[in-house]
Amino acid sequence: MSPNPAKRLLLVEDNRGDARLLCEMLDEQGAHDTRLTHVESMEDAEAYLAAHAVDVVLLDLNLTDACGLEAVQRARAAAPHTPLVVLTGQEDAALAVQSLQMGAQDYLIKGQLETRGLLRALRYAVERKHLEEALFIEKERAQVTLDCIGDAVACTDVAGNVTFLNRVAERLTGWSCAEATGQPGADVLRILDGTTRHVVPNIADDALDPATAVHQSSNCVLVRRDGFEVQIEESAAPIHDRSGGLTGTVLVFRDVGASRALATQLDHCAKHDFLTGLPNRMLLMDRIHQAVALASRHRKSVAVLFLDLDGFKHVNDSLGHAVGDKLLQSVASRLNECVRGSDTVSRQGGDEFVVLLSEVEQAEDATSTAKRMLKAVAEPHVIDGHVLHVATSIGVSVYPDDGTDADALIRNADTAMYQAKESGRHRYQFFRPSMDVRASARQSVEQSLHHAMERREFALHYQPKIDILTGRISGVEALLRWTHPSRGVVAPAQFIQVAEACGLIVPIGNWVLRAACDQARQWADAGLSFGTMAVNVSAVEFRDKGFLQGVLSILVQSGLAPMRLELELTEGVLMQRADCTGRILQTLRASGVRVAVDNFGTGYSSLDYLRKFPVDTLKIDQSFVHQTQLAGDDATIVSTAINMARGLHLRVVGEGVETLQELELLRLHGCDEAQGYYFAHPVSGSDLTPTLEREVPVPVVKAWSPSSAPAPLDHSVRL
């Protein structure tokens, strides 16, 4: 999705708590380039807008000095060309709709407000306003052009026969003045009612009636001499002589086809997405309201599907927005082919679509449509010579079980869509009430994460790696720990994925790398032997455009020797965009930084990429270490991995070692290093320092065989 274009935001809110929440939401998304100005009254807002330009006005409808539609009117008067998004309570939904009719771009319900929806509303408000401005300019240009075209003028005598046509009238009727003169007006001016298609009585006759004097008609169609039809507006008035006697009539008419077409176009654009031509959010909301009302009367269901494309951002970033726009148009066309004529496919903005299935008989109807859409979107798209592959994740909500209004149905479908993404993408997921609880918990974690670094809630713990032959520490791995002031210790599994999804993993990862390098430099300056400092790098961090430069800068700033740093990447990270990955790893290798493949065996496990990329170490996933037996598939995997690594001159680390049996098996297969609770739990840097100072090796383990009973844990070997 595109970045938020609202750089200057005016918030008009007299509830300081609500204002603070909105400010925090913007801060949470890292919108550092957004300048938020907060005022508490409409009077202050009017004064500010008189002196400053803003991109969006975010307006509470319940101010002390302006309430409801009055607030909207005053805001529109103070900044008529600025997008307006209103804030309202849940009980004021009807008032919010009236605000849209008065020119507001969108509305947000306070009780349902969340960060993603806020940023989406601000972004879409600016986009829609830009479109309106472009359409207004086009309308003005067309209007000036129409004003410069002279009206058609025709005259008749008292008998109704044509006596004159000007050049515009000649063009519109297809008759020359010479040919038309003396012809009955009804033959030259063949006019139909635009609605009924019936022949309109000769307006010249009406104009001769003193009771009518001037006759006008706006919804008419002129049938030209060649049968071509022209939409016209016309008027007629009598012509008098000096004595006041009637001598005929003058008819003035103009071609209004262009202006009516423009009006139709403007109406269409106000309700449709400018890129795909699909209904926009405003029209979709109206259609959902209608579908819900109809379904309620007929005792049927309505389904709402929320779709988000998987892989679209990569297309946009690598091939440009022009190709991305054409891809969205291709997706829109395919989605339309998957639904009935009574259904609605809508684009909400970015790569998000919402589909309304009206009058659904049963849930299976939505299931079959979702499956068709998954298949249709996944088929290759050929755009400008590129064969593009994208997929979609779909969330489904059903009326009345999952909501009784448009907002609830869309919101719950959106929640289900994110569940589908978390479950592996390219799939559909029906909404369940438990998702609301999970979404709220996720939102709470996300909000807390934004403050975690500034409040110094993060800390690093370090777990040693042990050289199996010598028993000495050969390296340490930095592990992130988060202690929340009220939740206590939050497990990484509960916040890492959230940090990746909301974009916070990059600044958090930078902090982890900097803190780990600083600790390693302190140990090195103290003359302590710790081997290498290993830091995990997620896929999101590795794909960030500033990743490589960030690593090199932190090394320079910390003063840590590059060969002391080891970056741990999973197999999946290495296999994405292999060419780019290879260049980054080559640069790291050239600088001296070491690279380890983490959780080896759980991903691609391809010998080809191990040969292709400059990798130093393989870390065998703990799931294989825990289940290893001397005879078994897991033992074969471990043995094969170790032998393969030796052939490629790589070191091998066994992860998650918890028993003496596991350690001895790794040693027996020739593993170089081991790491796990058997040796030490992760501890703070200060707690690990005394161990490094003692330099006490772990005693060499005794040989173990399957015929002997597992040796008891010897706690003396722990650090």
XYZ file of C-alpha atoms in Angstrom:
719
model
C 0.000 0.000 0.000
C 1.191 3.534 -0.772
C 2.634 5.811 1.983
C 0.358 8.263 3.802
C 0.175 11.526 1.733
C -1.337 13.562 4.623
C 1.754 15.482 5.787
C -0.081 18.402 7.461
C -2.993 17.365 9.640
C -5.311 19.608 11.670
C -7.146 17.790 14.471
C -10.199 19.626 15.868
C -11.053 17.702 19.048
C -12.052 19.023 22.480
C -11.575 15.646 24.184
C -7.908 15.566 25.095
C -7.942 11.847 25.693
C -9.258 11.166 22.197
C -6.764 13.652 20.752
C -3.893 11.950 22.560
C -5.013 8.538 21.253
C -5.049 9.827 17.660
C -1.602 11.369 18.087
C -0.270 8.074 19.451
C -1.739 6.177 16.505
C 0.156 8.423 14.087
C 3.350 8.130 16.148
C 2.962 4.348 16.262
C 3.128 4.124 12.471
C 6.359 6.075 12.407
C 4.706 8.972 10.562
C 7.576 11.329 11.487
C 7.007 13.476 8.421
C 3.391 14.154 9.449
C 2.906 17.488 11.250
C -0.140 17.293 13.506
C -1.716 20.475 14.844
C -4.358 20.070 17.548
C -6.984 22.679 18.424
C -9.935 22.255 20.784
C -12.589 24.511 19.257
C -14.036 25.446 15.904
C -13.125 29.070 16.521
C -9.451 28.125 16.902
C -9.701 25.891 13.840
C -11.098 28.726 11.729
C -8.324 31.042 12.859
C -5.666 28.433 12.108
C -7.061 27.601 8.659
C -7.175 31.280 7.779
C -3.392 31.434 8.158
C -2.208 27.907 7.328
C -2.715 25.301 4.632
C -3.286 21.694 5.686
C -3.707 18.404 3.828
C -6.562 16.989 5.929
C -8.891 18.307 8.629
C -9.894 15.645 11.194
C -13.057 17.031 12.841
C -14.982 15.916 15.929
C -18.722 16.423 15.360
C -19.406 17.158 19.030
C -17.461 20.333 19.840
C -18.442 22.770 22.536
C -18.819 25.671 20.091
C -20.042 23.748 17.032
C -22.009 20.539 17.003
C -23.144 18.200 14.250
C -23.704 19.586 10.779
C -22.895 23.096 11.953
C -19.318 21.954 12.594
C -19.133 20.480 9.100
C -20.519 23.676 7.535
C -18.052 25.900 9.351
C -15.107 23.634 8.557
C -16.077 23.533 4.882
C -16.430 27.329 4.856
C -13.032 27.821 6.499
C -11.228 25.348 4.197
C -13.483 24.622 1.206
C -10.784 22.815 -0.775
C -9.302 20.731 2.054
C -10.294 17.069 2.601
C -12.463 16.679 5.706
C -12.693 13.461 7.777
C -15.192 13.552 10.651
C -15.104 11.757 14.006
C -18.370 10.608 15.535
C -19.759 8.353 18.191
C -21.331 5.024 17.265
C -24.816 6.358 17.910
C -24.318 9.166 15.385
C -23.833 7.011 12.247
C -26.729 8.753 10.469
C -25.159 12.129 11.219
C -21.889 10.908 9.723
C -23.665 9.931 6.500
C -25.195 13.426 6.329
C -21.696 14.824 6.741
C -20.579 12.871 3.669
C -23.458 14.383 1.733
C -22.295 17.848 2.805
C -18.789 17.267 1.460
C -16.875 15.285 4.082
C -14.575 12.705 2.493
C -14.991 10.012 5.155
C -16.025 9.387 8.740
C -14.516 7.386 11.600
C -16.447 5.973 14.546
C -14.484 6.593 17.749
C -15.383 3.355 19.438
C -14.161 1.364 16.441
C -11.065 3.422 15.622
C -7.807 1.583 15.013
C -4.469 2.634 13.566
C -4.721 0.937 10.190
C -8.219 2.315 9.590
C -7.161 5.853 10.590
C -4.220 5.957 8.192
C -6.294 4.360 5.465
C -9.050 6.992 5.883
C -6.540 9.871 5.768
C -4.823 8.456 2.686
C -8.059 7.788 0.825
C -9.457 11.232 1.733
C -6.461 12.952 0.133
C -6.609 10.673 -2.915
C -10.325 11.340 -3.416
C -9.836 15.091 -2.989
C -7.091 15.106 -5.603
C -9.413 13.267 -7.966
C -12.232 15.739 -7.287
C -9.924 18.661 -7.992
C -8.800 17.096 -11.270
C -12.410 16.464 -12.275
C -13.385 20.018 -11.305
C -10.655 21.435 -13.527
C -11.836 19.221 -16.366
C -15.430 20.336 -15.818
C -14.440 24.012 -15.862
C -12.495 23.531 -19.077
C -15.468 21.815 -20.712
C -17.864 24.479 -19.451
C -15.774 27.308 -20.920
C -15.653 25.448 -24.217
C -19.431 25.016 -24.241
C -19.985 28.681 -23.410
C -17.933 29.708 -26.440
C -20.157 27.759 -28.820
C -23.015 29.906 -30.183
C -26.597 28.736 -29.748
C -28.641 27.472 -32.663
C -31.340 29.919 -33.792
C -34.362 29.101 -35.986
C -37.302 31.274 -36.954
C -40.798 30.361 -38.210
C -43.747 32.325 -39.501
C -47.239 32.287 -38.081
C -47.991 29.189 -40.166
C -45.146 27.339 -38.524
C -42.919 27.237 -41.593
C -39.167 27.812 -41.235
C -37.903 31.215 -42.258
C -34.333 31.188 -40.935
C -31.545 28.935 -39.581
C -28.184 30.205 -38.420
C -25.012 28.215 -39.014
C -25.158 26.400 -35.711
C -28.787 25.465 -36.415
C -27.761 24.240 -39.856
C -25.144 21.987 -38.313
C -27.421 20.621 -35.633
C -30.428 19.944 -37.890
C -28.552 18.849 -41.000
C -30.580 21.337 -43.073
C -29.180 24.367 -44.877
C -31.080 27.590 -44.442
C -32.015 27.646 -48.118
C -33.389 24.091 -48.011
C -35.267 24.583 -44.776
C -36.915 27.883 -45.658
C -40.618 27.321 -46.306
C -40.561 23.790 -44.858
C -42.845 22.952 -41.937
C -41.038 23.420 -38.657
C -42.083 19.946 -37.518
C -40.137 18.455 -40.459
C -36.960 20.449 -39.893
C -37.081 20.419 -36.084
C -38.046 16.840 -35.261
C -37.995 16.809 -31.467
C -38.704 13.897 -29.112
C -39.275 13.806 -25.373
C -36.043 12.431 -23.921
C -37.873 10.197 -21.451
C -40.977 8.954 -23.266
C -39.573 9.167 -26.810
C -42.870 10.690 -27.881
C -42.934 13.512 -30.447
C -42.969 16.884 -28.713
C -45.758 19.228 -29.992
C -44.482 22.098 -32.085
C -43.155 24.553 -29.504
C -43.449 27.327 -32.059
C -47.231 26.963 -31.857
C -47.046 27.187 -28.067
C -44.969 30.344 -28.341
C -47.700 31.937 -30.464
C -50.143 31.496 -27.586
C -50.258 34.780 -25.613
C -50.903 32.779 -22.444
C -47.514 31.054 -22.615
C -45.399 33.821 -24.140
C -42.079 31.958 -23.677
C -41.827 28.167 -23.804
C -38.812 26.194 -22.523
C -37.977 22.490 -22.518
C -34.800 20.863 -21.214
C -35.158 17.126 -21.733
C -35.443 16.870 -25.486
C -33.815 14.999 -28.346
C -33.393 16.572 -31.770
C -33.518 14.074 -34.657
C -31.288 15.413 -37.364
C -32.054 15.111 -41.065
C -29.764 12.048 -41.302
C -31.452 10.384 -38.317
C -28.672 11.193 -35.837
C -30.000 12.255 -32.435
C -28.773 15.244 -30.463
C -29.664 16.021 -26.852
C -30.807 19.617 -26.662
C -32.267 22.293 -24.465
C -34.655 24.657 -26.256
C -36.774 27.715 -25.758
C -39.202 29.608 -27.973
C -40.607 33.123 -27.904
C -43.060 35.057 -30.164
C -41.972 37.698 -32.661
C -44.164 40.778 -32.890
C -44.499 43.514 -35.468
C -44.715 47.274 -34.686
C -48.386 47.008 -33.894
C -47.906 44.075 -31.590
C -49.229 41.535 -33.999
C -47.660 38.041 -34.106
C -45.435 37.441 -37.097
C -43.777 34.239 -36.055
C -41.505 32.664 -33.460
C -37.821 32.437 -32.668
C -36.458 29.155 -31.358
C -33.122 28.968 -29.518
C -31.620 25.562 -28.800
C -28.250 24.139 -27.952
C -26.472 20.803 -27.975
C -26.225 19.697 -24.332
C -24.921 16.203 -25.039
C -21.381 17.065 -23.887
C -22.500 18.742 -20.657
C -24.884 15.887 -19.837
C -22.157 13.348 -20.569
C -19.784 15.277 -18.303
C -22.423 15.398 -15.570
C -22.885 11.644 -15.955
C -19.117 11.180 -15.852
C -18.770 13.300 -12.725
C -21.528 11.349 -11.024
C -19.832 8.108 -12.041
C -16.397 9.271 -10.837
C -17.843 10.366 -7.504
C -18.972 6.783 -6.922
C -16.267 4.772 -8.690
C -12.539 4.160 -8.377
C -10.644 6.260 -10.931
C -8.114 3.498 -11.774
C -10.250 0.367 -12.135
C -13.710 1.854 -12.664
C -15.030 -0.306 -9.827
C -17.476 1.099 -7.259
C -15.654 2.983 -4.506
C -16.259 2.876 -0.762
C -19.151 5.350 -0.873
C -21.104 3.375 -3.469
C -20.200 0.059 -1.814
C -21.534 1.237 1.553
C -24.800 2.267 -0.089
C -25.144 -1.074 -1.830
C -24.411 -2.999 1.357
C -27.100 -0.999 3.158
C -29.568 -1.864 0.385
C -28.523 -5.535 0.317
C -28.892 -5.839 4.105
C -32.374 -4.272 3.995
C -33.444 -6.591 1.169
C -31.949 -9.670 2.833
C -33.735 -8.813 6.074
C -37.102 -8.728 4.297
C -36.447 -11.931 2.358
C -34.730 -13.688 5.295
C -31.549 -14.329 3.359
C -27.876 -13.643 3.994
C -25.329 -11.186 2.630
C -21.608 -11.955 2.392
C -18.774 -9.430 2.352
C -15.308 -10.500 1.170
C -12.230 -8.398 1.972
C -9.244 -9.087 -0.313
C -5.622 -7.961 -0.094
C -3.036 -8.902 -2.727
C 0.039 -10.904 -1.706
C 3.148 -9.910 -3.675
C 1.800 -6.648 -5.096
C 4.295 -4.420 -3.260
C 7.200 -6.321 -4.819
C 5.760 -5.691 -8.303
C 5.300 -1.999 -7.554
C 8.794 -1.612 -6.110
C 10.611 -3.559 -8.818
C 8.667 -2.682 -12.005
C 7.126 0.686 -11.132
C 3.671 2.099 -10.479
C 2.614 2.030 -14.144
C 2.912 -1.763 -14.237
C 1.377 -1.967 -10.765
C -1.654 0.031 -11.903
C -2.179 -2.254 -14.894
C -1.893 -5.267 -12.609
C -4.631 -3.836 -10.376
C -6.816 -3.355 -13.447
C -6.190 -6.970 -14.471
C -7.081 -8.218 -10.979
C -10.241 -6.069 -10.950
C -11.346 -7.540 -14.272
C -10.840 -11.113 -13.049
C -12.690 -10.479 -9.811
C -15.649 -9.103 -11.759
C -15.744 -12.305 -13.790
C -16.119 -14.330 -10.574
C -19.390 -12.733 -9.402
C -22.998 -12.360 -10.504
C -24.462 -9.221 -12.031
C -26.242 -8.469 -8.758
C -22.974 -8.553 -6.778
C -20.472 -5.714 -6.353
C -16.686 -5.715 -6.647
C -15.207 -2.574 -5.086
C -11.682 -1.231 -4.799
C -11.016 0.440 -1.479
C -7.620 1.852 -2.421
C -4.086 0.480 -2.750
C -4.293 -3.273 -3.365
C -7.428 -3.831 -1.265
C -10.757 -4.937 -2.710
C -14.144 -5.598 -1.101
C -16.765 -7.823 -2.709
C -20.467 -7.777 -1.818
C -22.422 -10.965 -2.470
C -26.081 -10.003 -2.190
C -28.825 -12.466 -1.254
C -26.624 -15.425 -0.371
C -28.590 -18.611 0.221
C -25.938 -20.329 2.334
C -22.302 -19.921 3.405
C -21.153 -22.370 0.714
C -22.043 -19.740 -1.896
C -19.397 -17.418 -0.455
C -16.957 -20.324 -0.219
C -17.252 -21.185 -3.908
C -16.852 -17.516 -4.889
C -13.769 -17.148 -2.679
C -12.210 -20.254 -4.235
C -12.875 -18.921 -7.743
C -11.232 -15.636 -6.821
C -8.179 -17.309 -5.315
C -7.696 -19.278 -8.511
C -8.435 -16.366 -10.859
C -6.032 -13.947 -9.176
C -3.240 -16.550 -8.959
C -3.251 -17.179 -12.732
C -0.282 -15.402 -14.417
C -0.871 -11.778 -15.444
C 0.943 -10.669 -18.597
C 1.614 -6.935 -18.221
C 3.871 -5.042 -20.678
C 5.780 -8.190 -21.502
C 6.175 -9.223 -17.861
C 4.617 -12.449 -16.583
C 3.528 -11.496 -13.077
C 2.411 -13.795 -10.270
C 0.403 -12.491 -7.317
C -2.025 -14.144 -4.952
C -4.701 -12.893 -2.608
C -5.844 -13.486 0.941
C -9.591 -13.272 1.586
C -11.610 -12.628 4.724
C -15.355 -13.360 4.742
C -18.110 -12.002 6.980
C -21.794 -12.913 6.678
C -24.932 -10.952 7.592
C -26.547 -11.262 10.082
C -24.185 -13.481 12.100
C -21.068 -11.306 11.719
C -22.670 -7.866 11.654
C -25.867 -6.039 10.840
C -24.439 -2.971 9.101
C -21.874 -2.164 6.440
C -19.166 -0.960 8.844
C -19.286 -4.099 10.988
C -19.351 -6.460 8.008
C -16.371 -4.782 6.319
C -14.414 -4.525 9.560
C -14.943 -8.190 10.434
C -14.101 -9.317 6.898
C -10.896 -7.264 7.182
C -10.072 -8.995 10.475
C -10.664 -12.412 8.911
C -8.454 -11.456 5.964
C -5.518 -10.745 8.284
C -6.113 -14.118 9.920
C -5.902 -15.700 6.444
C -2.582 -13.930 5.880
C -1.195 -15.140 9.188
C -2.306 -18.678 8.331
C -0.131 -18.772 5.238
C -1.653 -16.409 2.633
C -3.393 -17.411 -0.629
C -6.417 -18.671 1.267
C -9.794 -17.541 2.569
C -10.980 -17.357 6.156
C -14.465 -16.833 7.602
C -14.771 -14.409 10.488
C -15.092 -15.853 13.992
C -15.860 -13.834 17.144
C -12.613 -15.052 18.685
C -10.746 -13.121 15.988
C -12.010 -9.879 17.471
C -10.368 -10.765 20.750
C -7.177 -11.717 18.963
C -7.244 -8.582 16.823
C -7.719 -6.432 19.918
C -4.855 -8.209 21.664
C -2.675 -7.787 18.590
C -3.574 -4.105 18.413
C -2.699 -3.722 22.078
C 0.679 -5.394 21.532
C 1.295 -3.189 18.492
C 0.518 -0.020 20.440
C 2.783 -1.084 23.301
C 5.608 -1.927 20.891
C 5.694 1.661 19.660
C 6.667 2.828 23.139
C 8.891 -0.080 24.122
C 12.178 1.373 22.860
C 11.638 4.898 24.158
C 10.680 3.444 27.554
C 13.714 1.132 27.490
C 11.639 -1.994 27.913
C 13.843 -4.041 25.554
C 16.943 -5.875 26.707
C 19.374 -8.356 25.214
C 20.243 -11.703 26.718
C 23.117 -13.797 25.461
C 23.407 -17.566 25.070
C 26.838 -19.130 24.529
C 27.788 -21.568 21.772
C 30.237 -24.264 22.838
C 33.021 -25.840 20.793
C 32.263 -29.550 21.258
C 35.919 -30.650 21.014
C 37.471 -28.082 23.369
C 34.491 -27.264 25.569
C 35.236 -23.557 25.264
C 32.839 -20.764 24.324
C 33.098 -20.217 20.559
C 30.436 -17.531 20.253
C 27.334 -15.979 21.766
C 23.912 -15.312 20.292
C 22.052 -12.106 21.140
C 18.385 -12.744 21.976
C 15.784 -9.983 22.355
C 13.730 -9.826 25.542
C 10.781 -7.495 26.239
C 9.546 -6.729 29.752
C 6.257 -4.842 29.631
C 5.434 -2.694 32.694
C 2.046 -4.386 33.214
C 2.215 -7.626 31.199
C 5.622 -8.623 32.481
C 7.873 -10.679 30.206
C 6.395 -10.953 26.699
C 7.577 -13.981 24.729
C 9.181 -13.233 21.334
C 6.549 -15.416 19.643
C 3.906 -12.951 20.859
C 5.460 -9.788 19.450
C 8.003 -10.510 16.678
C 5.358 -11.245 14.025
C 3.384 -8.175 15.101
C 6.520 -6.042 14.792
C 7.130 -7.420 11.301
C 3.543 -6.801 10.201
C 3.438 -3.175 11.382
C 6.931 -2.241 10.175
C 8.516 -1.847 13.634
C 10.901 -4.767 13.176
C 13.359 -2.580 11.243
C 13.983 0.008 14.009
C 13.869 -2.755 16.637
C 16.364 -4.807 14.624
C 18.663 -1.789 14.335
C 18.532 -1.363 18.101
C 19.326 -5.055 18.662
C 22.285 -4.978 16.271
C 23.680 -1.782 17.792
C 23.297 -3.042 21.383
C 24.873 -6.426 20.535
C 27.825 -4.786 18.775
C 28.352 -2.393 21.701
C 28.377 -5.332 24.161
C 30.761 -7.316 21.990
C 33.094 -4.309 21.756
C 33.067 -3.967 25.565
C 34.057 -7.633 25.939
C 36.752 -7.287 23.291
C 38.185 -4.155 24.940
C 38.281 -6.075 28.246
C 40.325 -8.825 26.566
C 37.597 -11.433 26.996
C 37.325 -14.332 24.564
C 33.758 -14.708 23.307
C 34.250 -15.780 19.686
C 31.598 -14.131 17.504
C 28.462 -12.171 18.321
C 25.481 -13.686 16.452
C 22.406 -11.553 15.675
C 19.204 -12.819 14.052
C 17.942 -10.928 10.989
C 14.323 -11.266 9.817
C 13.176 -11.278 6.195
C 11.622 -7.829 6.613
C 14.900 -6.380 7.912
C 16.983 -8.045 5.205
C 14.712 -6.702 2.439
C 14.775 -3.155 3.799
C 16.649 -0.890 1.389
C 18.792 0.506 4.202
C 19.789 -2.867 5.676
C 23.313 -3.234 4.254
C 24.354 0.345 4.903
C 22.843 0.122 8.379
C 24.964 -2.916 9.302
C 28.169 -1.327 8.035
C 27.408 1.985 9.800
C 26.726 0.277 13.148
C 30.016 -1.613 12.888
C 31.870 1.650 12.293
C 30.070 3.472 15.110
C 30.559 0.649 17.630
C 34.162 0.015 16.655
C 33.571 -3.748 16.570
C 35.762 -5.711 14.179
C 33.494 -7.056 11.371
C 34.813 -10.610 11.732
C 33.395 -10.602 15.279
C 29.826 -10.231 13.931
C 27.768 -13.127 12.589
C 24.325 -12.507 11.044
C 21.854 -15.404 11.248
C 19.401 -15.722 8.326
C 16.803 -18.405 7.676
C 16.762 -20.449 4.467
C 13.580 -18.695 3.318
C 15.274 -15.294 3.487
C 18.165 -16.483 1.353
C 15.924 -17.933 -1.339
C 13.903 -14.747 -1.935
C 15.237 -12.616 -4.800
C 18.403 -14.675 -5.048
C 20.377 -12.192 -7.207
C 19.875 -9.312 -4.781
C 20.564 -11.597 -1.816
C 23.831 -12.743 -3.372
C 25.048 -9.170 -3.847
C 24.269 -8.235 -0.235
C 26.000 -11.334 1.151
C 29.057 -10.775 -1.048
C 29.370 -7.224 0.280
C 29.059 -8.470 3.868
C 31.664 -11.169 3.229
C 34.032 -8.621 1.701
C 33.727 -6.491 4.834
C 34.493 -9.481 7.079
C 31.002 -10.134 8.497
C 30.134 -13.822 8.885
C 26.811 -15.361 7.799
C 25.000 -18.334 9.374
C 21.956 -20.234 8.087
C 19.565 -20.496 11.037
C 17.022 -23.315 11.582
C 18.599 -25.385 8.816
C 16.430 -28.276 7.663
C 13.059 -26.568 8.106
C 13.054 -24.659 4.820
C 14.390 -25.211 1.321
C 17.527 -27.134 2.421
C 19.009 -26.687 -1.040
C 22.620 -27.581 -1.669
C 22.600 -25.181 -4.607
C 22.129 -22.032 -2.523
C 24.762 -23.181 -0.018
C 27.236 -23.341 -2.887
C 26.020 -20.101 -4.426
C 25.973 -17.853 -1.371
C 28.946 -16.956 0.871
C 27.784 -18.795 4.006
C 30.055 -19.656 6.961
C 27.879 -21.685 9.342
C 24.864 -24.023 9.392
C 22.699 -24.169 12.528
C 20.724 -27.436 12.622
C 17.197 -26.746 13.858
C 16.482 -27.884 17.405
C 13.492 -29.965 16.268
C 15.908 -32.430 14.668
C 18.306 -32.315 17.595
C 15.545 -33.095 20.114
C 14.226 -36.098 18.173
C 17.548 -37.510 17.084
C 18.128 -41.250 17.607
C 21.107 -43.230 16.365
C 18.833 -44.908 13.840
C 16.073 -42.795 12.377
C 15.144 -40.138 9.845
C 16.121 -37.258 12.099
C 19.533 -38.773 12.735
C 19.946 -39.147 8.982
C 19.062 -35.475 8.459
C 21.569 -34.388 11.088
C 24.271 -36.679 9.717
C 23.618 -35.573 6.124
C 23.657 -31.897 7.064
C 26.955 -32.266 8.917
C 28.582 -34.197 6.073
C 27.295 -31.702 3.512
C 28.605 -28.792 5.575
C 32.030 -30.393 5.901
C 32.163 -30.856 2.124
C 31.485 -27.143 1.736
C 33.937 -26.196 4.515
C 31.188 -24.844 6.777
C 30.961 -25.038 10.558
C 27.899 -26.794 12.016
C 26.040 -25.778 15.182
C 23.424 -27.978 16.848
C 20.646 -25.817 18.319
C 18.517 -26.458 21.397
C 20.726 -29.067 23.086
C 19.087 -30.002 26.388
C 20.472 -33.438 27.309
C 23.810 -35.158 27.488
C 22.492 -37.759 25.020
C 21.791 -35.075 22.401
C 25.225 -33.539 22.914
C 27.030 -36.884 22.563
C 25.085 -37.714 19.390
C 26.123 -34.411 17.817
C 29.745 -35.052 18.787
C 29.532 -38.573 17.377
C 28.359 -37.236 14.008
C 31.159 -34.679 13.896
C 29.199 -31.495 14.788
C 31.478 -28.536 15.574
C 29.454 -26.530 18.077
C 26.377 -26.882 20.289
C 24.016 -24.424 21.915
C 21.146 -24.874 24.357
C 19.843 -25.065 27.891
C 22.179 -27.989 28.615
C 25.009 -25.456 28.797
C 23.303 -22.235 29.760
C 20.073 -20.296 29.616
C 20.268 -16.868 27.983
C 21.453 -14.279 30.513
C 22.233 -10.587 30.528
C 25.608 -9.314 29.401
C 26.649 -8.484 32.955
C 25.724 -12.003 34.139
C 27.669 -13.658 31.308
C 30.806 -11.533 31.799
C 32.115 -13.495 34.856
C 31.841 -16.739 32.878
C 33.877 -15.212 30.045
C 36.446 -13.977 32.552
C 36.892 -17.465 34.090
C 37.421 -19.090 30.667
C 36.499 -22.466 32.218
C 35.939 -25.081 29.464
C 33.044 -27.500 29.570
C 34.306 -31.024 30.382
C 34.444 -33.281 27.330
C 31.427 -35.614 27.274
C 31.779 -39.345 27.559
C 30.914 -41.639 24.678
C 27.331 -42.879 24.549
C 25.879 -45.887 22.791
C 22.279 -47.066 22.286
C 22.947 -50.159 24.352
C 23.672 -48.070 27.402
C 21.098 -46.185 29.381
C 20.970 -42.432 28.835
C 23.483 -40.763 31.087
C 22.016 -38.531 33.758
C 22.470 -34.808 33.307
C 25.777 -33.674 34.764
C 24.981 -30.201 36.007
C 28.672 -29.573 36.599
C 29.178 -29.044 32.872
C 26.766 -26.140 32.774
C 28.189 -22.643 32.617
